[in-house]
């Protein structure tokens, strides 16, 4: 299950300027340096697709790619970027939050989390925000090649334990590595599965 075509659509400064058509979209977000560009390149099997979103002027935009003429991959700015001013960080945060709250075409947000580290408050705050606004999301643990499976599993378990303090049900979880080519297939199957259901619903007129 791999992607046949991936086209850059454009970069938009806020959700209201994003494409108006009714194409299902999947957003990718996480702390800067979490491995988002590498994961997008792994999924699309194009070495430099995500580079488009990291060119000057686009890192702080909502970047759209049209995949297989069927769905949008949305590359959102990373959060927690230490080099930005407080004011700038706040305006990026607002842009992302407004997108998440208002974008009706958003089917699922993939929240990327570094599998090497213990749960970080900034990631927990972000998933709690999504929960409060009923945005469907999944957790993607990146860079699993960097340590033993045991360590990865321990960090994922620790994150789940933190989430259980405020959540009854946990989201789907995908361990991935762009270097060792882990998890891309599972993510693609997940996206294809949802798109299949959406198409069936449309055919049935729901
Ligand atoms: P972004 O800022 O979230 O887009 O992160 P990048 O994709 O640019 O990756 C940040 C750094 O982590 C780069 O040095 C990548 O080479 C490295 N990296 C990304 N994904 C992986 C991975 O799966 N395994 C390893 N070992 N390194 C990775």
mmCIF file of C-alpha atoms and ligand atoms in Angstrom:
data_model
loop_
_atom_site.group_PDB
_atom_site.id
_atom_site.type_symbol
_atom_site.label_atom_id
_atom_site.label_comp_id
_atom_site.label_asym_id
_atom_site.label_seq_id
_atom_site.Cartn_x
_atom_site.Cartn_y
_atom_site.Cartn_z
ATOM 1 C CA UNK A 1 0.000 0.000 0.000
ATOM 2 C CA UNK A 2 2.115 2.862 -1.149
ATOM 3 C CA UNK A 3 1.478 6.334 -2.416
ATOM 4 C CA UNK A 4 1.452 6.771 -6.187
ATOM 5 C CA UNK A 5 1.205 10.516 -6.504
ATOM 6 C CA UNK A 6 1.963 13.371 -4.155
ATOM 7 C CA UNK A 7 1.598 16.977 -5.259
ATOM 8 C CA UNK A 8 2.319 20.157 -3.379
ATOM 9 C CA UNK A 9 -0.873 22.231 -3.288
ATOM 10 C CA UNK A 10 0.101 25.323 -1.334
ATOM 11 C CA UNK A 11 0.868 26.931 2.013
ATOM 12 C CA UNK A 12 -1.790 28.845 3.926
ATOM 13 C CA UNK A 13 -1.584 31.248 6.860
ATOM 14 C CA UNK A 14 -4.782 30.113 8.580
ATOM 15 C CA UNK A 15 -7.531 27.516 8.359
ATOM 16 C CA UNK A 16 -10.000 29.814 6.615
ATOM 17 C CA UNK A 17 -7.602 30.197 3.654
ATOM 18 C CA UNK A 18 -7.119 26.421 3.222
ATOM 19 C CA UNK A 19 -8.607 24.571 0.223
ATOM 20 C CA UNK A 20 -12.385 24.796 0.143
ATOM 21 C CA UNK A 21 -13.084 21.447 -1.513
ATOM 22 C CA UNK A 22 -14.346 18.512 0.452
ATOM 23 C CA UNK A 23 -11.274 16.296 0.364
ATOM 24 C CA UNK A 24 -10.549 14.366 3.585
ATOM 25 C CA UNK A 25 -7.380 15.556 5.260
ATOM 26 C CA UNK A 26 -4.852 14.126 7.696
ATOM 27 C CA UNK A 27 -2.659 16.468 9.684
ATOM 28 C CA UNK A 28 0.849 15.806 10.982
ATOM 29 C CA UNK A 29 2.158 17.709 13.960
ATOM 30 C CA UNK A 30 4.649 17.424 16.795
ATOM 31 C CA UNK A 31 7.450 19.201 18.597
ATOM 32 C CA UNK A 32 10.052 20.590 16.226
ATOM 33 C CA UNK A 33 12.782 18.045 15.467
ATOM 34 C CA UNK A 34 10.500 15.127 16.341
ATOM 35 C CA UNK A 35 11.047 13.652 12.862
ATOM 36 C CA UNK A 36 7.952 14.963 11.063
ATOM 37 C CA UNK A 37 9.619 15.782 7.741
ATOM 38 C CA UNK A 38 11.389 12.427 7.718
ATOM 39 C CA UNK A 39 8.127 10.608 8.395
ATOM 40 C CA UNK A 40 6.304 12.484 5.630
ATOM 41 C CA UNK A 41 9.098 11.567 3.251
ATOM 42 C CA UNK A 42 8.873 7.931 4.362
ATOM 43 C CA UNK A 43 5.111 7.820 3.814
ATOM 44 C CA UNK A 44 5.219 9.499 0.442
ATOM 45 C CA UNK A 45 8.453 7.773 -0.563
ATOM 46 C CA UNK A 46 9.790 11.033 -1.839
ATOM 47 C CA UNK A 47 13.048 12.187 -0.420
ATOM 48 C CA UNK A 48 12.274 15.843 -0.485
ATOM 49 C CA UNK A 49 8.534 16.372 -0.384
ATOM 50 C CA UNK A 50 8.486 17.721 3.157
ATOM 51 C CA UNK A 51 11.405 19.982 2.270
ATOM 52 C CA UNK A 52 8.849 22.119 0.476
ATOM 53 C CA UNK A 53 7.286 22.909 3.843
ATOM 54 C CA UNK A 54 10.616 23.652 5.458
ATOM 55 C CA UNK A 55 11.671 26.291 2.946
ATOM 56 C CA UNK A 56 11.757 29.866 4.274
ATOM 57 C CA UNK A 57 8.296 31.290 4.797
ATOM 58 C CA UNK A 58 6.584 27.917 4.843
ATOM 59 C CA UNK A 59 7.678 26.478 8.182
ATOM 60 C CA UNK A 60 5.063 28.645 9.822
ATOM 61 C CA UNK A 61 2.274 27.896 7.404
ATOM 62 C CA UNK A 62 -0.277 25.133 6.930
ATOM 63 C CA UNK A 63 1.205 23.115 4.064
ATOM 64 C CA UNK A 64 -0.993 20.956 1.829
ATOM 65 C CA UNK A 65 -0.063 17.972 -0.332
ATOM 66 C CA UNK A 66 -2.589 16.134 -2.501
ATOM 67 C CA UNK A 67 -2.045 12.388 -2.233
ATOM 68 C CA UNK A 68 -3.207 9.896 -4.837
ATOM 69 C CA UNK A 69 -5.823 12.389 -5.985
ATOM 70 C CA UNK A 70 -7.797 11.294 -2.921
ATOM 71 C CA UNK A 71 -6.684 12.973 0.301
ATOM 72 C CA UNK A 72 -4.680 15.866 1.677
ATOM 73 C CA UNK A 73 -1.630 15.406 3.809
ATOM 74 C CA UNK A 74 -1.352 18.537 5.948
ATOM 75 C CA UNK A 75 2.053 19.422 7.344
ATOM 76 C CA UNK A 76 1.599 21.760 10.310
ATOM 77 C CA UNK A 77 4.298 23.840 12.015
ATOM 78 C CA UNK A 78 6.131 22.124 14.846
ATOM 79 C CA UNK A 79 5.371 23.352 18.323
ATOM 80 C CA UNK A 80 7.686 24.295 21.185
ATOM 81 C CA UNK A 81 10.237 25.840 18.880
ATOM 82 C CA UNK A 82 12.712 27.364 21.333
ATOM 83 C CA UNK A 83 14.272 29.771 18.845
ATOM 84 C CA UNK A 84 11.090 31.776 18.291
ATOM 85 C CA UNK A 85 10.001 34.717 20.405
ATOM 86 C CA UNK A 86 7.217 34.176 22.918
ATOM 87 C CA UNK A 87 4.862 36.292 20.849
ATOM 88 C CA UNK A 88 5.638 34.403 17.674
ATOM 89 C CA UNK A 89 5.186 31.034 19.407
ATOM 90 C CA UNK A 90 1.825 32.198 20.749
ATOM 91 C CA UNK A 91 0.603 33.216 17.298
ATOM 92 C CA UNK A 92 1.680 29.855 15.796
ATOM 93 C CA UNK A 93 -0.054 28.042 18.627
ATOM 94 C CA UNK A 94 -3.222 29.996 17.931
ATOM 95 C CA UNK A 95 -3.039 29.193 14.215
ATOM 96 C CA UNK A 96 -2.717 25.464 14.917
ATOM 97 C CA UNK A 97 -5.457 25.477 17.553
ATOM 98 C CA UNK A 98 -7.852 27.357 15.273
ATOM 99 C CA UNK A 99 -7.104 24.890 12.479
ATOM 100 C CA UNK A 100 -7.787 21.917 14.764
ATOM 101 C CA UNK A 101 -10.978 23.382 16.177
ATOM 102 C CA UNK A 102 -12.515 24.629 12.946
ATOM 103 C CA UNK A 103 -11.338 22.566 10.041
ATOM 104 C CA UNK A 104 -14.288 20.345 9.146
ATOM 105 C CA UNK A 105 -12.359 18.358 6.533
ATOM 106 C CA UNK A 106 -9.846 17.198 9.150
ATOM 107 C CA UNK A 107 -10.330 13.445 9.572
ATOM 108 C CA UNK A 108 -7.418 12.657 11.845
ATOM 109 C CA UNK A 109 -4.452 14.394 13.430
ATOM 110 C CA UNK A 110 -1.276 12.369 13.793
ATOM 111 C CA UNK A 111 0.570 13.658 16.839
ATOM 112 C CA UNK A 112 4.252 12.777 16.637
ATOM 113 C CA UNK A 113 6.094 11.986 19.837
ATOM 114 C CA UNK A 114 9.765 11.200 20.294
ATOM 115 C CA UNK A 115 9.923 7.569 21.472
ATOM 116 C CA UNK A 116 13.277 8.151 23.197
ATOM 117 C CA UNK A 117 11.976 10.307 25.965
ATOM 118 C CA UNK A 118 9.619 10.213 28.927
ATOM 119 C CA UNK A 119 6.215 11.891 28.520
ATOM 120 C CA UNK A 120 6.594 15.630 27.982
ATOM 121 C CA UNK A 121 4.044 18.068 29.330
ATOM 122 C CA UNK A 122 3.887 19.970 26.035
ATOM 123 C CA UNK A 123 2.773 16.786 24.210
ATOM 124 C CA UNK A 124 0.269 15.856 26.923
ATOM 125 C CA UNK A 125 -1.150 19.391 26.845
ATOM 126 C CA UNK A 126 -1.553 19.155 23.087
ATOM 127 C CA UNK A 127 -3.395 15.812 23.109
ATOM 128 C CA UNK A 128 -5.588 17.043 25.957
ATOM 129 C CA UNK A 129 -6.469 20.090 23.876
ATOM 130 C CA UNK A 130 -7.461 17.793 20.984
ATOM 131 C CA UNK A 131 -9.573 15.723 23.351
ATOM 132 C CA UNK A 132 -11.360 18.772 24.735
ATOM 133 C CA UNK A 133 -12.300 19.778 21.206
ATOM 134 C CA UNK A 134 -13.141 16.242 20.075
ATOM 135 C CA UNK A 135 -10.559 16.170 17.333
ATOM 136 C CA UNK A 136 -9.801 12.536 16.379
ATOM 137 C CA UNK A 137 -6.099 11.815 16.690
ATOM 138 C CA UNK A 138 -3.500 9.049 16.806
ATOM 139 C CA UNK A 139 -0.089 8.950 18.428
ATOM 140 C CA UNK A 140 2.959 8.313 16.275
ATOM 141 C CA UNK A 141 6.093 7.471 18.237
ATOM 142 C CA UNK A 142 9.125 8.383 16.139
ATOM 143 C CA UNK A 143 12.768 7.268 15.977
ATOM 144 C CA UNK A 144 12.253 3.799 17.483
ATOM 145 C CA UNK A 145 15.535 2.674 15.869
ATOM 146 C CA UNK A 146 17.394 4.853 18.360
ATOM 147 C CA UNK A 147 16.972 2.477 21.309
ATOM 148 C CA UNK A 148 15.940 -1.059 22.265
ATOM 149 C CA UNK A 149 12.333 -2.175 21.775
ATOM 150 C CA UNK A 150 12.103 -2.544 25.504
ATOM 151 C CA UNK A 151 12.981 1.098 26.075
ATOM 152 C CA UNK A 152 10.548 2.216 23.352
ATOM 153 C CA UNK A 153 7.751 0.153 24.896
ATOM 154 C CA UNK A 154 8.529 1.547 28.363
ATOM 155 C CA UNK A 155 8.274 5.133 27.061
ATOM 156 C CA UNK A 156 5.034 4.385 25.197
ATOM 157 C CA UNK A 157 3.610 2.746 28.332
ATOM 158 C CA UNK A 158 4.614 5.779 30.394
ATOM 159 C CA UNK A 159 2.777 8.045 27.959
ATOM 160 C CA UNK A 160 -0.309 5.830 28.094
ATOM 161 C CA UNK A 161 -0.191 5.875 31.891
ATOM 162 C CA UNK A 162 -0.141 9.679 31.859
ATOM 163 C CA UNK A 163 -3.055 9.758 29.434
ATOM 164 C CA UNK A 164 -5.128 7.373 31.534
ATOM 165 C CA UNK A 165 -5.280 9.971 34.292
ATOM 166 C CA UNK A 166 -7.692 11.968 32.120
ATOM 167 C CA UNK A 167 -8.795 9.583 29.346
ATOM 168 C CA UNK A 168 -10.963 6.473 29.407
ATOM 169 C CA UNK A 169 -10.085 5.332 25.930
ATOM 170 C CA UNK A 170 -6.651 5.602 24.380
ATOM 171 C CA UNK A 171 -6.007 6.543 20.748
ATOM 172 C CA UNK A 172 -4.376 4.291 18.142
ATOM 173 C CA UNK A 173 -0.604 4.159 18.577
ATOM 174 C CA UNK A 174 2.005 3.701 15.832
ATOM 175 C CA UNK A 175 5.686 3.092 16.602
ATOM 176 C CA UNK A 176 7.758 4.327 13.640
ATOM 177 C CA UNK A 177 11.253 4.870 12.350
ATOM 178 C CA UNK A 178 12.018 6.717 9.157
ATOM 179 C CA UNK A 179 15.592 5.463 9.220
ATOM 180 C CA UNK A 180 14.721 1.777 9.753
ATOM 181 C CA UNK A 181 11.540 1.990 7.669
ATOM 182 C CA UNK A 182 9.197 0.981 10.486
ATOM 183 C CA UNK A 183 5.518 1.820 10.771
ATOM 184 C CA UNK A 184 4.921 3.484 7.402
ATOM 185 C CA UNK A 185 2.811 0.581 6.118
ATOM 186 C CA UNK A 186 0.664 0.522 9.246
ATOM 187 C CA UNK A 187 0.016 4.253 8.978
ATOM 188 C CA UNK A 188 -0.910 3.958 5.312
ATOM 189 C CA UNK A 189 -3.279 1.077 6.022
ATOM 190 C CA UNK A 190 -4.916 3.117 8.744
ATOM 191 C CA UNK A 191 -5.429 6.097 6.419
ATOM 192 C CA UNK A 192 -6.664 3.877 3.567
ATOM 193 C CA UNK A 193 -9.088 2.150 5.929
ATOM 194 C CA UNK A 194 -10.642 5.445 7.002
ATOM 195 C CA UNK A 195 -10.784 6.755 3.422
ATOM 196 C CA UNK A 196 -12.518 3.525 2.340
ATOM 197 C CA UNK A 197 -15.161 3.993 5.041
ATOM 198 C CA UNK A 198 -15.690 7.640 4.093
ATOM 199 C CA UNK A 199 -16.144 6.711 0.429
ATOM 200 C CA UNK A 200 -18.645 3.977 1.332
ATOM 201 C CA UNK A 201 -20.589 6.471 3.453
ATOM 202 C CA UNK A 202 -20.647 8.918 0.575
ATOM 203 C CA UNK A 203 -21.923 6.251 -1.819
ATOM 204 C CA UNK A 204 -24.666 5.413 0.644
ATOM 205 C CA UNK A 205 -25.575 9.065 0.836
ATOM 206 C CA UNK A 206 -24.807 9.535 4.540
HETATM 207 P P1 LIG B 1 11.141 17.741 12.033
HETATM 208 O O1 LIG B 1 11.768 18.999 12.525
HETATM 209 O O2 LIG B 1 10.111 17.225 12.984
HETATM 210 O O3 LIG B 1 10.620 17.810 10.627
HETATM 211 O O4 LIG B 1 12.274 16.617 12.075
HETATM 212 P P2 LIG B 1 13.212 16.004 10.929
HETATM 213 O O5 LIG B 1 12.478 15.001 10.121
HETATM 214 O O6 LIG B 1 13.894 17.109 10.219
HETATM 215 O O7 LIG B 1 14.245 15.192 11.841
HETATM 216 C C1 LIG B 1 14.996 15.808 12.874
HETATM 217 C C2 LIG B 1 16.269 15.015 13.084
HETATM 218 O O8 LIG B 1 15.959 13.699 13.529
HETATM 219 C C3 LIG B 1 17.102 14.836 11.808
HETATM 220 O O9 LIG B 1 18.448 14.890 12.161
HETATM 221 C C4 LIG B 1 16.709 13.457 11.313
HETATM 222 O O10 LIG B 1 17.719 12.838 10.558
HETATM 223 C C5 LIG B 1 16.476 12.723 12.621
HETATM 224 N N1 LIG B 1 15.466 11.667 12.464
HETATM 225 C C6 LIG B 1 14.218 11.812 11.973
HETATM 226 N N2 LIG B 1 13.552 10.641 11.976
HETATM 227 C C7 LIG B 1 14.414 9.718 12.481
HETATM 228 C C8 LIG B 1 14.321 8.312 12.756
HETATM 229 O O11 LIG B 1 13.308 7.646 12.533
HETATM 230 N N3 LIG B 1 15.433 7.724 13.308
HETATM 231 C C9 LIG B 1 16.567 8.413 13.584
HETATM 232 N N4 LIG B 1 17.584 7.743 14.132
HETATM 233 N N5 LIG B 1 16.683 9.728 13.348
HETATM 234 C C10 LIG B 1 15.632 10.377 12.795
#
